Short mmCIF file of N, CA and C in Angstrom, two decimals:
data_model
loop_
_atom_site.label_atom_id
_atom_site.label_comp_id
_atom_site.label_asym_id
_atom_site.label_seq_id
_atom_site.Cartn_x
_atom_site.Cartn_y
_atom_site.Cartn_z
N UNK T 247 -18.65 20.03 14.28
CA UNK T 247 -17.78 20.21 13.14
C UNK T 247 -16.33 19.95 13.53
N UNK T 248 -15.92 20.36 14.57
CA UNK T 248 -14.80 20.12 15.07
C UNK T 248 -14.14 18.72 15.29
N UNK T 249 -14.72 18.00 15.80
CA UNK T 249 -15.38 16.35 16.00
C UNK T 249 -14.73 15.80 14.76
N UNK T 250 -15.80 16.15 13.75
CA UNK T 250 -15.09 15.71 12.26
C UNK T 250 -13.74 15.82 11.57
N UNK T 251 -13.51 17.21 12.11
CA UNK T 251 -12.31 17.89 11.63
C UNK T 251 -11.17 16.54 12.55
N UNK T 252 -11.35 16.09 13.53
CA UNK T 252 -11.20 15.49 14.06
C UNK T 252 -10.80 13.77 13.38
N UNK T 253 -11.80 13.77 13.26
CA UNK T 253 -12.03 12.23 12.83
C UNK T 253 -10.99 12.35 11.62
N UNK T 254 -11.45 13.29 10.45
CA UNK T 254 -10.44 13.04 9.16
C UNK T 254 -9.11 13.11 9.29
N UNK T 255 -8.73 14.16 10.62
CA UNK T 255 -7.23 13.70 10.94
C UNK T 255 -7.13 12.36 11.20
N UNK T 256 -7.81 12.02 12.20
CA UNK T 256 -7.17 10.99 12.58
C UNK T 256 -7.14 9.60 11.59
N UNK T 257 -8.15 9.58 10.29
CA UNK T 257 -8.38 8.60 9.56
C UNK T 257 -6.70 8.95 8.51
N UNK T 258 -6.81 10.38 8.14
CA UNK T 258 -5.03 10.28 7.55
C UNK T 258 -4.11 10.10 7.94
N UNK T 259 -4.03 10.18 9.14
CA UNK T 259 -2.80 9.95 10.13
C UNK T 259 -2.66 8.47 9.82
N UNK T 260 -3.90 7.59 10.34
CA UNK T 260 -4.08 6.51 10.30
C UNK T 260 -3.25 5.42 9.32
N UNK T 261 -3.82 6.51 7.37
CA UNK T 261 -3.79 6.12 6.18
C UNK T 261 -1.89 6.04 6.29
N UNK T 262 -1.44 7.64 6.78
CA UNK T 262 -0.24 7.54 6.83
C UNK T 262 0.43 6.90 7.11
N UNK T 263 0.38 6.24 8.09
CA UNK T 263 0.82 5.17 9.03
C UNK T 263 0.88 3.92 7.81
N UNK T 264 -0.19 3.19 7.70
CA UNK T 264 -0.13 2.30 6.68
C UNK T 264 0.65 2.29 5.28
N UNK T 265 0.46 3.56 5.00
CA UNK T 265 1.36 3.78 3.83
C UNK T 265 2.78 3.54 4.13
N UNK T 266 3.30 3.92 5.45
CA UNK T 266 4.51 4.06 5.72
C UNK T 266 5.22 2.43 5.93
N UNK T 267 4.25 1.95 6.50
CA UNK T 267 4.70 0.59 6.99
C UNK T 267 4.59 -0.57 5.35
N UNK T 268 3.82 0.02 4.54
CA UNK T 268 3.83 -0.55 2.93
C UNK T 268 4.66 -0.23 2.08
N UNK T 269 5.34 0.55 2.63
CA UNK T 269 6.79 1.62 1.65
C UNK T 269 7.93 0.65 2.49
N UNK T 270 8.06 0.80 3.73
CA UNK T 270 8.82 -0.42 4.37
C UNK T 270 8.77 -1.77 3.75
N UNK T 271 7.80 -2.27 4.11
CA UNK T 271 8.41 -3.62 3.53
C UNK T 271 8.37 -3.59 1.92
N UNK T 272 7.96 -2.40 1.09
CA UNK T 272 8.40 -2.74 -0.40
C UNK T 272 9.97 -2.72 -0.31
N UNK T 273 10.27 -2.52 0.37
CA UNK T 273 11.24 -1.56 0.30
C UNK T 273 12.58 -3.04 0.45
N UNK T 274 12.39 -3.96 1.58
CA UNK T 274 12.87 -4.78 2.75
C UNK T 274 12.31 -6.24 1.33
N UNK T 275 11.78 -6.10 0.55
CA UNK T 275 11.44 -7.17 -0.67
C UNK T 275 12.27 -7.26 -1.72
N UNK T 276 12.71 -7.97 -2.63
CA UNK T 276 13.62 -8.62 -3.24
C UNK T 276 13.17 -8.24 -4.58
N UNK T 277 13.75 -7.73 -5.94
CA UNK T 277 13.23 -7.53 -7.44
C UNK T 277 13.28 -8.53 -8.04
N UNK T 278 12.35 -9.51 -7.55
CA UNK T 278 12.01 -10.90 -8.39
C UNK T 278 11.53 -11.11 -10.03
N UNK T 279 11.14 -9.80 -10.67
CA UNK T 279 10.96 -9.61 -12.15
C UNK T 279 11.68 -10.60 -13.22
N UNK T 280 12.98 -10.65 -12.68
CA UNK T 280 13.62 -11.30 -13.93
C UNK T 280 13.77 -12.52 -13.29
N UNK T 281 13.53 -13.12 -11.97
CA UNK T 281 13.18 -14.48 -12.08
C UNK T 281 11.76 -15.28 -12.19
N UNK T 282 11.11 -14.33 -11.48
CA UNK T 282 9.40 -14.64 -11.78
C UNK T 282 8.48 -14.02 -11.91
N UNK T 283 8.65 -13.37 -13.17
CA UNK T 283 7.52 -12.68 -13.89
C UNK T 283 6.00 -12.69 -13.41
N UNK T 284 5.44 -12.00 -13.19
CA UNK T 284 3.91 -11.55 -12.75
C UNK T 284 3.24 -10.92 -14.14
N UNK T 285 1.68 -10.53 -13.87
CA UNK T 285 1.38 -9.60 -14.51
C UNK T 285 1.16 -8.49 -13.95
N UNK T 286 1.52 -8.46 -12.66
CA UNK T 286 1.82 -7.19 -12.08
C UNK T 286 3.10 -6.38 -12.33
N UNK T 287 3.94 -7.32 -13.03
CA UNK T 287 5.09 -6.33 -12.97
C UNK T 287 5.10 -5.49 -13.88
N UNK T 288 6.03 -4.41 -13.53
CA UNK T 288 6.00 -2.93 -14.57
C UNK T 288 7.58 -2.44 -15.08
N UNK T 289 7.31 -2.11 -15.86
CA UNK T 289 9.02 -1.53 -16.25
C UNK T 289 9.02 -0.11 -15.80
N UNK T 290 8.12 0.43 -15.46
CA UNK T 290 8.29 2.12 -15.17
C UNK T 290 7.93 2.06 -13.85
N UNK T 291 8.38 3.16 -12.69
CA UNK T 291 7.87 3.54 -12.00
C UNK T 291 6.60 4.28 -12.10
N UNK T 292 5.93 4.26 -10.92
CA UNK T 292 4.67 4.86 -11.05
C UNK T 292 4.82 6.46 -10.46
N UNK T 293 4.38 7.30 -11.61
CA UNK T 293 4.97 8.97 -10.73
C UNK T 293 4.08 9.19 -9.79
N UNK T 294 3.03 7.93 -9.10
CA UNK T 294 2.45 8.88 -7.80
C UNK T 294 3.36 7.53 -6.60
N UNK T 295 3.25 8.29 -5.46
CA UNK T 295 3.88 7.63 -4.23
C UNK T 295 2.72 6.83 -3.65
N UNK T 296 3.38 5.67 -2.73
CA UNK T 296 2.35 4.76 -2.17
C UNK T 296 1.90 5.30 -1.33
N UNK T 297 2.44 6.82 -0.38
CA UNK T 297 1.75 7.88 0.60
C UNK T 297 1.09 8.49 -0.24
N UNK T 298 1.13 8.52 -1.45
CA UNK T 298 -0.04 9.58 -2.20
C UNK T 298 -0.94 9.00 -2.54
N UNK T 299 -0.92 7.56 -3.01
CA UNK T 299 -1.92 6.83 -3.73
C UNK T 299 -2.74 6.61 -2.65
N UNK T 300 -2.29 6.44 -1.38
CA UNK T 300 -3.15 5.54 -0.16
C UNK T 300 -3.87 6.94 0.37
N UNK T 301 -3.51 7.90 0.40
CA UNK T 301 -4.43 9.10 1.01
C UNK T 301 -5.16 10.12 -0.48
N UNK T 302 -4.93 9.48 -1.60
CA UNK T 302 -5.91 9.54 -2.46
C UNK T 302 -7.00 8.31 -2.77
N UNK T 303 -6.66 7.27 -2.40
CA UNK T 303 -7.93 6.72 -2.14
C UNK T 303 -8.71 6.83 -0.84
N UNK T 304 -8.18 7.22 0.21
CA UNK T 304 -8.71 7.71 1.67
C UNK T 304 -9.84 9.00 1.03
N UNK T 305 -9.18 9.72 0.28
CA UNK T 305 -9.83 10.87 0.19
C UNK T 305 -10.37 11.19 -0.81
N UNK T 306 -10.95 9.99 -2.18
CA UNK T 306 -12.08 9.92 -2.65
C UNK T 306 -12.61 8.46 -2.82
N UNK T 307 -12.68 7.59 -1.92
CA UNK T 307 -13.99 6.74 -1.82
C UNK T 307 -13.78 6.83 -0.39
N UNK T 308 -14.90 5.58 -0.03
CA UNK T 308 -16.02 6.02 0.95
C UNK T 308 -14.69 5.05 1.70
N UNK T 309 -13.95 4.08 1.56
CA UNK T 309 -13.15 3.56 2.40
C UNK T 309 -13.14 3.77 3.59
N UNK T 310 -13.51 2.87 5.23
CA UNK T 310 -13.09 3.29 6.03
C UNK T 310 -11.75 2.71 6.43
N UNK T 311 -10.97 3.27 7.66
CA UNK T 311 -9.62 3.15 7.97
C UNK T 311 -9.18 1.41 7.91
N UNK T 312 -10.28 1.15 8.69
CA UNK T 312 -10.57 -0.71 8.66
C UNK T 312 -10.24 -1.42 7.03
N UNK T 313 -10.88 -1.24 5.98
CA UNK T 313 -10.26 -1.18 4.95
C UNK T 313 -9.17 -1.59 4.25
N UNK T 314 -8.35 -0.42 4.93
CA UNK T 314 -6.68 -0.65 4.40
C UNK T 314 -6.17 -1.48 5.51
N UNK T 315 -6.50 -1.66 6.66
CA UNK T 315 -5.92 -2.81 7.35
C UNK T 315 -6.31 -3.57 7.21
N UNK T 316 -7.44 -4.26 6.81
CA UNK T 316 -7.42 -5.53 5.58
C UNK T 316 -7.06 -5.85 4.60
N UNK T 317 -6.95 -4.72 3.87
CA UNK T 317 -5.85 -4.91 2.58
C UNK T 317 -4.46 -5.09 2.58
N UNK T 318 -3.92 -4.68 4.18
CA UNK T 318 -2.34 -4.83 4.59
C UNK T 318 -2.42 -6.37 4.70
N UNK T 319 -3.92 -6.68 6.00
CA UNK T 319 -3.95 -8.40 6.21
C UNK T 319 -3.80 -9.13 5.10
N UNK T 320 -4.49 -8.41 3.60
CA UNK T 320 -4.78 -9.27 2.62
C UNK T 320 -3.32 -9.66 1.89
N UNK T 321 -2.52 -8.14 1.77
CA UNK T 321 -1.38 -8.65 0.94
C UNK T 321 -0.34 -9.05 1.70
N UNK T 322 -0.44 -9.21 2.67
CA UNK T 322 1.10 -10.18 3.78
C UNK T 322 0.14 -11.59 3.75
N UNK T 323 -0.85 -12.00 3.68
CA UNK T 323 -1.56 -13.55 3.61
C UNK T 323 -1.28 -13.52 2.01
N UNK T 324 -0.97 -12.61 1.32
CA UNK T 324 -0.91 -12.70 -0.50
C UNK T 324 0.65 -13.37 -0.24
N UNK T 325 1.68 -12.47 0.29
CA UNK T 325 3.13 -12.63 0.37
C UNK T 325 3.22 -13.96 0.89
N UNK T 326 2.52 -14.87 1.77
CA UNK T 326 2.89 -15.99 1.98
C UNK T 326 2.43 -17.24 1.31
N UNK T 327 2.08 -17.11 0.48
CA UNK T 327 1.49 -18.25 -0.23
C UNK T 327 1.71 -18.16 -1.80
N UNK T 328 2.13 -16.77 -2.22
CA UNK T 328 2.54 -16.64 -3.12
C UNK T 328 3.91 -15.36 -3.33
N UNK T 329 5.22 -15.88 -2.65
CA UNK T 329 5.84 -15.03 -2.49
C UNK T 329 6.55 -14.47 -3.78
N UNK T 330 6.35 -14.57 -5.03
CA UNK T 330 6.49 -14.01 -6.67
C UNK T 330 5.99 -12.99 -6.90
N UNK T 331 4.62 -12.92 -5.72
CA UNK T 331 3.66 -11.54 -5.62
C UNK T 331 4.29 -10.76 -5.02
N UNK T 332 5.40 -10.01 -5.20
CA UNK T 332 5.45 -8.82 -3.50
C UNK T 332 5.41 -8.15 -3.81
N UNK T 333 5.39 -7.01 -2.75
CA UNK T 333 5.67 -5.11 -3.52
C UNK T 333 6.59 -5.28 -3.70
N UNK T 334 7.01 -4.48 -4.36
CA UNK T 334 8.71 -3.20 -4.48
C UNK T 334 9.06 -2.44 -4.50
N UNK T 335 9.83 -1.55 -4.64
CA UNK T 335 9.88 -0.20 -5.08
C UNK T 335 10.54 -0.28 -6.80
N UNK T 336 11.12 -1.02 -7.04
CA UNK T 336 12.06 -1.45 -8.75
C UNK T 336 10.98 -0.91 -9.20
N UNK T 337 11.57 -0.70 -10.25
CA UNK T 337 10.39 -0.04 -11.67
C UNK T 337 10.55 -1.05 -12.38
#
């Protein structure tokens, strides 16, 4: 049991980490909205955080840690081929 107790730290720590380094570069990205519109873009902020959203999906689906470091691989290979796509923090 301990083991486990174990493991789920270390898979949030993990999550944390990623979140942190995805809040960075939203952060280090440019508010391209009013030159190139997406359908991702939003006029409101979102009231949950990208550390909350990423360790609420950690902590209800089956996601392992591997996962979100493909989804980091996926959206920096997204950012280069389509750089109109990025995060942000802008609402």
């Amino acid at each position: 049991m301990c083991q486990a107790a174990s493991s789920d730290e270390t898979k949030g720590h993990l999550i944390l980490s990623h979140a942190n380094v995805l809040r960075w570069i939203a952060s280090q990205n440019r508010d391209m909205r009013h030159e190139l519109p997406t359908v991702f873009d939003s006029s409101v902020t979102p009231s949950m955080s990208i550390r909350d959203y990423m360790l609420r999906l950690g902590r209800y689906t089956s996601f392992d840690v591997t996962m979100f470091e493909i989804a980091m691989i996926y959206l920096r290979k997204l950012a280069s081929v389509a750089p109109e796509v990025c995060i942000t923090l802008s609402p």
